Coordinates of C-alpha atoms and ligand atoms in Angstrom, one line a residue:
M1 CA 0.1 0.0 0.0
V2 CA 2.8 2.4 1.0
K3 CA 4.6 1.5 -2.3
I4 CA 1.6 2.4 -4.4
E5 CA 1.1 5.7 -2.4
K6 CA 4.6 6.5 -3.0
E7 CA 4.3 5.9 -6.9
I8 CA 1.2 8.0 -7.0
M9 CA 2.9 10.8 -5.3
N10 CA 5.9 10.5 -7.8
D11 CA 3.6 10.7 -10.7
V12 CA 1.8 13.8 -9.3
K13 CA 5.2 15.5 -8.9
K14 CA 6.1 14.6 -12.5
Y15 CA 3.1 16.0 -13.6
Q16 CA 3.3 19.4 -11.7
K17 CA 6.7 19.8 -12.9
L18 CA 5.6 19.1 -16.6
E19 CA 2.7 21.7 -16.1
K20 CA 5.2 24.2 -14.8
L21 CA 7.5 23.9 -17.8
K22 CA 4.6 24.0 -20.1
K23 CA 3.3 27.3 -18.4
M24 CA 7.0 28.7 -18.6
R25 CA 7.0 27.7 -22.4
D26 CA 3.6 29.3 -23.1
E27 CA 4.6 32.6 -21.4
I28 CA 5.7 35.5 -23.6
Q29 CA 9.2 36.7 -22.5
P30 CA 9.6 40.5 -22.6
I31 CA 11.9 41.5 -25.5
P32 CA 15.0 43.0 -23.9
G33 CA 15.8 46.6 -24.5
Y34 CA 18.8 46.1 -26.6
Y35 CA 17.4 43.6 -29.0
D36 CA 16.2 46.2 -31.6
G37 CA 19.7 47.5 -31.7
L38 CA 21.2 44.0 -32.1
E39 CA 18.8 43.1 -34.9
A40 CA 19.8 46.4 -36.7
L41 CA 23.4 45.6 -36.3
C42 CA 23.0 42.1 -37.6
D43 CA 21.2 43.4 -40.6
R44 CA 24.0 46.1 -41.1
I45 CA 26.6 43.2 -41.0
H46 CA 24.6 40.6 -42.9
P47 CA 22.3 42.3 -45.3
E48 CA 20.1 40.0 -47.3
S49 CA 21.5 42.0 -50.4
Q50 CA 22.9 45.4 -51.0
L51 CA 22.3 47.9 -53.7
L52 CA 25.6 49.6 -55.1
Q53 CA 26.0 52.6 -57.2
V54 CA 29.0 53.2 -59.5
T55 CA 30.6 56.4 -58.6
D56 CA 34.1 56.1 -60.4
I57 CA 35.7 54.0 -63.1
E58 CA 39.4 53.8 -63.7
E59 CA 41.6 52.0 -66.0
L60 CA 44.1 49.8 -64.1
S61 CA 45.7 48.3 -67.2
K62 CA 44.7 47.5 -70.9
D63 CA 42.4 44.7 -69.6
T64 CA 41.3 45.8 -66.0
K65 CA 39.3 48.4 -64.7
L66 CA 38.7 49.6 -61.1
F67 CA 35.1 50.3 -60.2
R68 CA 34.1 52.2 -57.1
F69 CA 30.6 51.6 -55.6
I70 CA 28.8 53.5 -52.8
S71 CA 25.5 52.4 -51.2
A72 CA 22.7 53.1 -53.5
K73 CA 20.5 53.7 -50.5
T74 CA 21.6 56.8 -48.3
N75 CA 20.0 55.3 -45.2
K76 CA 21.7 51.9 -45.7
P77 CA 25.4 52.0 -45.3
L78 CA 27.6 49.4 -46.9
A79 CA 28.1 46.1 -45.0
P80 CA 31.5 46.0 -43.2
F81 CA 34.1 43.5 -44.4
R82 CA 37.4 41.8 -43.4
A83 CA 40.3 42.4 -45.8
G84 CA 40.4 39.6 -48.2
Q85 CA 36.7 39.0 -48.5
Y86 CA 34.7 39.3 -51.8
I87 CA 31.2 40.3 -52.7
G88 CA 29.0 38.7 -55.4
L89 CA 27.8 41.2 -58.0
I90 CA 24.4 40.3 -59.4
V91 CA 23.8 41.3 -63.1
E92 CA 21.1 40.8 -65.5
I93 CA 22.5 40.4 -69.1
D94 CA 20.1 39.7 -72.1
G95 CA 17.5 38.4 -69.6
V96 CA 20.0 36.1 -68.0
R97 CA 20.2 36.8 -64.1
T98 CA 23.7 35.8 -62.9
S99 CA 26.4 36.8 -60.5
R100 CA 30.3 36.7 -60.2
P101 CA 32.4 37.0 -57.2
F102 CA 34.9 39.9 -57.1
S103 CA 37.4 40.5 -54.1
I104 CA 37.0 43.8 -52.5
A105 CA 40.2 45.8 -53.2
S106 CA 39.5 48.8 -51.0
S107 CA 40.5 49.1 -47.4
P108 CA 38.2 47.7 -44.7
N109 CA 38.6 51.0 -42.9
Q110 CA 37.0 52.8 -45.6
H111 CA 33.3 52.5 -45.0
A112 CA 32.0 54.8 -47.6
Y113 CA 32.7 52.7 -50.6
Y114 CA 34.0 49.2 -52.1
E115 CA 36.4 49.1 -54.9
L116 CA 36.6 46.1 -57.2
G117 CA 39.3 45.5 -59.8
V118 CA 37.7 43.5 -62.7
K119 CA 39.8 41.9 -65.4
R120 CA 38.5 41.0 -68.8
K121 CA 38.1 37.4 -69.5
E122 CA 38.2 36.4 -73.1
N123 CA 34.6 35.6 -74.0
G124 CA 33.6 35.9 -70.4
F125 CA 30.1 36.6 -69.9
V126 CA 30.1 39.0 -66.9
S127 CA 33.6 40.7 -66.9
N128 CA 33.2 41.9 -70.6
Y129 CA 29.6 43.3 -69.6
L130 CA 31.0 45.2 -66.7
L131 CA 34.1 46.5 -68.6
D132 CA 32.1 47.5 -71.5
K133 CA 28.6 48.6 -70.4
L134 CA 28.9 49.6 -66.7
K135 CA 28.8 53.4 -66.4
V136 CA 29.0 55.9 -63.5
G137 CA 25.5 56.1 -62.0
D138 CA 24.4 52.4 -62.7
I139 CA 23.1 50.5 -59.8
L140 CA 23.8 46.8 -59.2
E141 CA 22.7 44.3 -56.6
A142 CA 25.3 42.4 -54.6
T143 CA 25.7 40.0 -51.7
E144 CA 27.1 40.8 -48.4
P145 CA 30.7 40.3 -48.1
L146 CA 31.7 36.6 -48.1
G147 CA 34.6 34.4 -48.0
E148 CA 37.2 33.0 -45.5
L149 CA 40.4 34.5 -47.0
Y150 CA 41.3 37.0 -44.2
Y151 CA 43.9 37.3 -41.6
N152 CA 43.2 35.1 -38.6
Q153 CA 45.5 35.9 -35.8
I154 CA 44.9 32.8 -33.8
F155 CA 46.0 30.3 -36.8
H156 CA 48.1 32.4 -39.1
G157 CA 50.7 33.8 -36.8
K158 CA 52.8 36.8 -37.6
D159 CA 54.7 35.8 -40.8
L160 CA 52.5 35.7 -44.0
V161 CA 53.3 35.0 -47.5
F162 CA 51.1 36.2 -50.1
I163 CA 51.2 34.7 -53.6
A164 CA 49.2 36.5 -56.1
G165 CA 48.5 35.8 -59.9
G166 CA 47.2 38.7 -62.1
S167 CA 43.9 40.0 -60.7
G168 CA 44.4 37.8 -57.8
I169 CA 46.2 40.9 -56.3
T170 CA 42.9 42.4 -55.3
P171 CA 42.3 40.8 -51.9
F172 CA 46.0 41.4 -51.1
I173 CA 45.8 45.1 -51.8
S174 CA 43.0 45.4 -49.3
M175 CA 45.0 43.4 -46.8
L176 CA 47.9 45.5 -47.3
R177 CA 46.1 48.8 -47.0
N178 CA 44.6 47.6 -43.9
I179 CA 48.1 46.5 -42.5
T180 CA 49.6 49.9 -43.3
E181 CA 46.7 52.1 -42.3
Q182 CA 46.7 50.4 -38.9
N183 CA 50.4 49.7 -38.5
I184 CA 49.7 46.1 -37.6
K185 CA 52.8 44.3 -36.8
L186 CA 52.9 41.5 -39.3
N187 CA 55.7 40.5 -41.6
V188 CA 54.5 40.2 -45.2
W189 CA 56.2 38.9 -48.4
L190 CA 54.2 39.4 -51.3
L191 CA 55.2 37.4 -54.6
F192 CA 53.2 38.8 -57.4
G193 CA 53.0 36.9 -60.6
C194 CA 52.1 38.8 -63.9
L195 CA 52.6 38.5 -67.6
T196 CA 54.4 41.9 -68.2
E197 CA 55.3 45.1 -66.6
Q198 CA 52.1 46.7 -68.0
D199 CA 50.1 44.1 -66.0
I200 CA 51.3 44.9 -62.5
L201 CA 48.2 46.2 -61.0
F202 CA 48.5 48.9 -58.3
R203 CA 52.1 49.0 -58.8
K204 CA 52.5 52.7 -57.7
E205 CA 50.7 52.0 -54.5
L206 CA 52.6 48.7 -53.8
D207 CA 55.9 50.3 -54.3
D208 CA 55.0 53.3 -51.9
I209 CA 53.7 50.7 -49.4
Q210 CA 57.1 48.8 -49.7
S211 CA 59.1 52.0 -49.2
R212 CA 57.3 53.2 -46.2
R213 CA 56.9 49.8 -44.4
S214 CA 60.1 47.6 -43.6
N215 CA 57.7 44.7 -42.5
I216 CA 56.4 44.5 -46.2
K217 CA 58.3 43.1 -48.9
I218 CA 57.2 42.9 -52.5
Q219 CA 58.6 40.9 -55.5
Y220 CA 57.2 41.0 -58.9
I221 CA 57.8 38.0 -61.2
L222 CA 57.0 38.3 -64.7
S223 CA 56.5 35.3 -67.0
E224 CA 56.7 37.3 -70.2
P225 CA 59.0 40.1 -69.4
S226 CA 60.2 42.7 -72.1
A227 CA 64.0 42.6 -72.9
D228 CA 64.5 45.5 -70.5
W229 CA 63.0 44.3 -67.4
N230 CA 65.7 44.1 -64.7
G231 CA 63.6 42.2 -62.2
V232 CA 62.8 38.5 -61.7
G233 CA 61.3 36.6 -64.7
G234 CA 59.7 33.1 -65.0
F235 CA 57.1 31.5 -62.7
I236 CA 56.7 31.5 -59.1
T237 CA 58.8 28.5 -58.3
K238 CA 59.9 26.9 -55.0
D239 CA 63.4 28.4 -55.5
K240 CA 62.0 31.8 -56.0
I241 CA 59.9 31.6 -53.1
I242 CA 62.7 30.5 -50.9
E243 CA 65.0 33.3 -52.3
E244 CA 62.4 35.8 -50.9
I245 CA 61.2 34.4 -47.7
K246 CA 64.6 32.6 -46.8
T247 CA 62.8 29.9 -44.4
I248 CA 59.4 28.3 -44.4
K249 CA 59.5 28.1 -40.6
D250 CA 56.4 29.8 -38.9
K251 CA 55.1 31.3 -42.4
F252 CA 51.5 31.0 -43.4
F253 CA 50.8 31.1 -47.0
Y254 CA 47.8 32.8 -48.9
I255 CA 47.3 31.8 -52.7
V256 CA 45.1 33.7 -55.1
G257 CA 44.7 33.3 -58.9
N258 CA 43.3 31.3 -61.5
R259 CA 43.2 27.4 -61.4
A260 CA 46.2 27.0 -63.5
M261 CA 48.4 29.1 -61.4
Y262 CA 47.0 27.5 -58.1
S263 CA 47.8 23.9 -59.3
F264 CA 51.4 25.1 -60.3
I265 CA 51.9 26.8 -56.9
K266 CA 50.3 24.0 -55.0
G267 CA 52.9 21.6 -56.5
Q268 CA 55.9 24.0 -55.5
L269 CA 54.7 24.2 -51.9
N270 CA 54.3 20.6 -51.6
E271 CA 57.9 20.3 -52.8
L272 CA 58.8 22.6 -50.0
N273 CA 56.9 20.3 -47.6
I274 CA 54.6 23.0 -46.5
P275 CA 51.6 21.5 -44.8
R276 CA 48.2 22.0 -46.3
F277 CA 46.8 23.7 -43.0
R278 CA 49.6 26.3 -43.3
T279 CA 47.9 27.4 -46.5
I280 CA 44.7 29.1 -47.6
F281 CA 43.6 29.7 -51.2
E282 CA 41.0 31.2 -53.4
L283 CA 40.6 30.0 -57.0
Y284 CA 39.1 32.6 -59.4
G285 CA 36.5 30.9 -61.4
V286 CA 36.1 27.8 -63.4
P287 CA 38.8 26.2 -66.0
D288 CA 38.6 27.7 -69.4
D289 CA 38.4 24.2 -70.8
V290 CA 37.2 21.4 -68.3
T291 CA 38.1 18.7 -70.6
K292 CA 41.6 19.2 -69.9
E293 CA 41.1 18.7 -66.2
I294 CA 42.6 15.4 -64.7
G295 CA 39.8 12.7 -64.5
W296 CA 37.7 14.3 -67.2
P297 CA 36.3 11.3 -69.3
K298 CA 38.1 11.3 -72.6
D299 CA 34.7 10.3 -74.6
I300 CA 33.0 13.4 -73.5
T301 CA 33.8 16.5 -75.8
L302 CA 32.9 20.2 -75.9
S303 CA 30.0 19.3 -78.2
T304 CA 28.4 16.6 -76.0
K305 CA 25.1 17.4 -74.6
V306 CA 22.8 15.7 -72.0
K307 CA 19.3 15.9 -70.5
V308 CA 18.7 17.6 -67.3
R309 CA 15.5 16.8 -65.3
I310 CA 14.6 19.5 -62.8
D311 CA 12.0 19.7 -60.0
Y312 CA 11.4 23.1 -58.5
I313 CA 8.9 25.3 -57.1
R314 CA 7.1 28.1 -58.9
Q315 CA 4.6 30.2 -57.3
G316 CA 4.1 27.6 -54.7
K317 CA 3.6 24.6 -57.1
K318 CA 6.2 21.8 -57.7
I319 CA 7.1 21.8 -61.4
H320 CA 9.0 19.3 -63.6
E321 CA 11.1 20.4 -66.5
S322 CA 13.6 18.9 -68.8
I323 CA 16.3 20.8 -70.7
E324 CA 19.3 20.0 -72.8
V325 CA 22.7 21.3 -71.5
S326 CA 26.3 21.1 -72.6
C327 CA 28.5 18.8 -70.5
T328 CA 31.3 21.3 -70.5
E329 CA 29.5 24.2 -68.9
P330 CA 28.8 24.4 -65.0
L331 CA 25.3 23.3 -64.2
L332 CA 24.6 26.5 -62.6
N333 CA 25.5 28.6 -65.7
S334 CA 23.3 26.3 -67.8
L335 CA 20.3 26.6 -65.4
E336 CA 20.7 30.5 -65.2
R337 CA 20.8 30.5 -68.8
Q338 CA 17.1 28.9 -69.0
K339 CA 15.4 32.4 -68.9
S340 CA 12.1 31.2 -69.2
L341 CA 12.1 29.0 -66.2
G342 CA 13.3 31.7 -63.9
I343 CA 15.5 29.5 -61.6
I344 CA 17.3 31.2 -58.9
I345 CA 20.0 29.2 -57.0
N346 CA 21.7 31.2 -54.1
N347 CA 25.4 31.4 -54.8
G348 CA 28.4 33.2 -53.6
C349 CA 31.9 32.0 -54.7
R350 CA 31.0 30.1 -57.8
S351 CA 34.1 28.2 -57.3
G352 CA 33.0 25.3 -55.0
A353 CA 34.1 26.9 -51.5
C354 CA 31.0 28.5 -50.1
A355 CA 28.3 25.8 -50.3
L356 CA 25.6 28.3 -50.9
C357 CA 24.5 26.8 -54.1
R358 CA 24.3 23.3 -52.6
T359 CA 21.7 21.3 -54.8
R360 CA 20.5 17.6 -54.5
L361 CA 21.5 15.3 -57.4
K362 CA 18.7 12.5 -57.4
A363 CA 20.0 10.6 -60.3
G364 CA 22.9 10.6 -62.9
K365 CA 26.7 11.4 -62.8
V366 CA 28.5 14.7 -62.6
F367 CA 32.2 15.7 -62.9
M368 CA 33.2 17.8 -59.7
L369 CA 36.4 20.0 -60.2
P370 CA 39.3 18.9 -58.0
D371 CA 40.1 21.0 -54.8
V372 CA 36.3 21.6 -53.9
K373 CA 35.5 21.4 -50.3
M374 CA 32.4 19.2 -50.0
R375 CA 31.0 18.5 -46.5
E376 CA 30.8 14.7 -45.9
I377 CA 26.9 15.0 -45.0
D378 CA 26.3 16.6 -48.1
Q379 CA 28.1 13.8 -50.2
E380 CA 26.3 11.3 -48.2
F381 CA 23.0 12.8 -49.0
G382 CA 23.8 13.3 -52.7
F383 CA 24.2 17.1 -52.7
I384 CA 26.4 18.8 -55.3
H385 CA 27.8 22.3 -55.9
P386 CA 26.4 23.1 -59.4
C387 CA 28.7 26.0 -59.7
V388 CA 31.6 23.6 -60.2
S389 CA 29.7 20.4 -61.3
Y390 CA 29.5 19.2 -65.0
P391 CA 26.9 16.6 -66.0
L392 CA 28.4 13.6 -67.7
T393 CA 25.0 11.6 -68.1
D394 CA 21.4 12.6 -68.2
I395 CA 20.8 13.7 -64.6
H396 CA 17.9 14.6 -62.3
L397 CA 18.1 17.5 -60.0
D398 CA 15.8 18.4 -57.0
L399 CA 15.8 22.1 -56.5
T400 CA 12.7 22.1 -54.3
L401 CA 15.1 21.9 -51.2
T402 CA 17.1 25.0 -52.1
Ligands
FAD1 C1 36.3 34.6 -54.6 C2 36.5 35.2 -55.9 C3 37.1 36.4 -56.0 C4 37.3 36.9 -57.3 N1 37.7 38.2 -57.4 C5 38.1 38.7 -58.7 C6 38.6 40.0 -58.8 O1 38.9 40.6 -57.9 N2 38.9 40.4 -59.9 C7 38.5 39.7 -61.2 O2 38.6 40.2 -62.3 N3 38.1 38.5 -61.0 C8 37.8 38.0 -59.9 N4 37.2 36.7 -59.7 C9 36.8 35.9 -61.0 C10 35.4 36.6 -61.3 O3 34.5 36.0 -60.5 C11 34.9 35.7 -62.8 O4 35.2 34.3 -62.7 C12 35.6 36.2 -64.0 O5 35.4 37.7 -64.0 C13 35.3 35.7 -65.3 O6 33.9 35.9 -65.3 P1 33.1 35.9 -66.8 O7 31.8 35.8 -66.5 O8 33.7 37.1 -67.5 O9 33.6 34.5 -67.4 P2 32.6 33.3 -67.7 O10 31.6 33.6 -68.6 O11 32.1 32.8 -66.4 O12 33.7 32.5 -68.3 C14 34.4 31.5 -67.3 C15 34.5 30.2 -67.9 O13 33.2 29.5 -67.7 C16 33.0 28.7 -68.7 N5 31.8 29.0 -69.5 C17 31.1 30.1 -69.3 N6 30.1 29.9 -70.1 C18 30.3 28.8 -70.9 C19 29.6 28.2 -72.0 N7 28.6 28.8 -72.6 N8 30.0 26.9 -72.5 C20 31.0 26.3 -71.8 N9 31.8 27.0 -70.8 C21 31.3 28.0 -70.4 C22 34.2 28.7 -69.5 O14 35.1 27.6 -69.1 C23 34.7 30.1 -69.4 O15 36.1 30.2 -69.7 C24 37.1 36.2 -58.4 C25 36.7 34.9 -58.3 C26 36.4 34.3 -57.0 C27 35.8 33.1 -57.0
FES2 S1 28.5 29.2 -55.0 FE1 29.8 28.8 -53.5 S2 30.0 26.5 -53.8 FE2 28.8 26.9 -55.3

């Protein structure tokens, strides 16, 4: 009898506890006074999108222009960024809505504007549009600042080696401006690879920084120098790296450039036994010809086409469509080109790094570019990054989850 009473009492106590919890859960907590401010701050740092207005355009070299943008909305300041980050510029060209990432070249201490240095890519869809069509006063949409290529004092130490190829100098000029302006006590070696002397972007400013700061050393390395070039020529090899930095001990390496440059530098750093965790890299765009990539199936050529079945949501309804696409174009580009479908897939880096474009592949086979950081869980559940994926067979994509 005593045992039964005890059990009943225990049940009553449990019930009272649950009721108390339920009541607490249903009570509306008063919003703390600072909440409004916090929300506004979060929105300022991570705006859903930004509207940028072109105020200045300057020629940096025969194929590169510097664009300065201010916020197009006077009551909405630009989102702050860390030196080294990029924004995605969103454009609509002949009805195709797309975007491309561009590193912010201006200093993060300059809150009034962003500057982007855009280099023309032969037959490039967006770079040619920006260089030929964009004019002062135009307004463009952009993402918030994104990317993980920035100085991290806990992991990167005090000795930094920046290796830039061509327009890959843009995040480094921002970082160097920041280090100089704030007089940050870091030792920096910049190895800047260009074709010719005329292709050295920001040269006047880089020379000036080097002359004023003994902790910053800059070496230009020209792969196609003219006969009167007195500086270093050739590629950025392991010997040239060591000649500049003397020892690899305690150094942290940042590499920014196109894929061809990156694979070459990666090989050189491997030969110097530099561990992967002492490097950080950013790859500018997809390869010019994916059929030349290691692992690309020989029987699939530039003219091979396949079918893509797409499930997506339009006006709240699930739709199925089938389109024909080229095997040698990134899937994201092919989907954006289907103007009538109006498919929008969120994206940032368009180089396989940010995972924003993650999409479910339900059937078929794709070729994914090497050096793409896929999360294990994404792989397990059949997700791909369409910005760096090329269809090898007929495929089926589920866009209802993005
Ligand atoms: C994080 C990051 C930062 C960057 N920062 C800068 C910067 O500061 N400055 C700068 O100049 N660039 C920068 N880039 C590169 C930039 O984003 C673009 O990749 C570059 O401007 C070329 O874009 P595009 O549209 O002109 O070329 P695209 O049209 O995208 O052409 C690129 C390649 O895409 C493929 N392709 C496109 N369309 C087709 C098709 N129809 N069929 C087959 N293949 C096709 C081809 O291989 C082509 O060579 C950055 C890239 C990244 C990832
Ligand atoms: S857009 Fe960043 S991974 Fe595709």
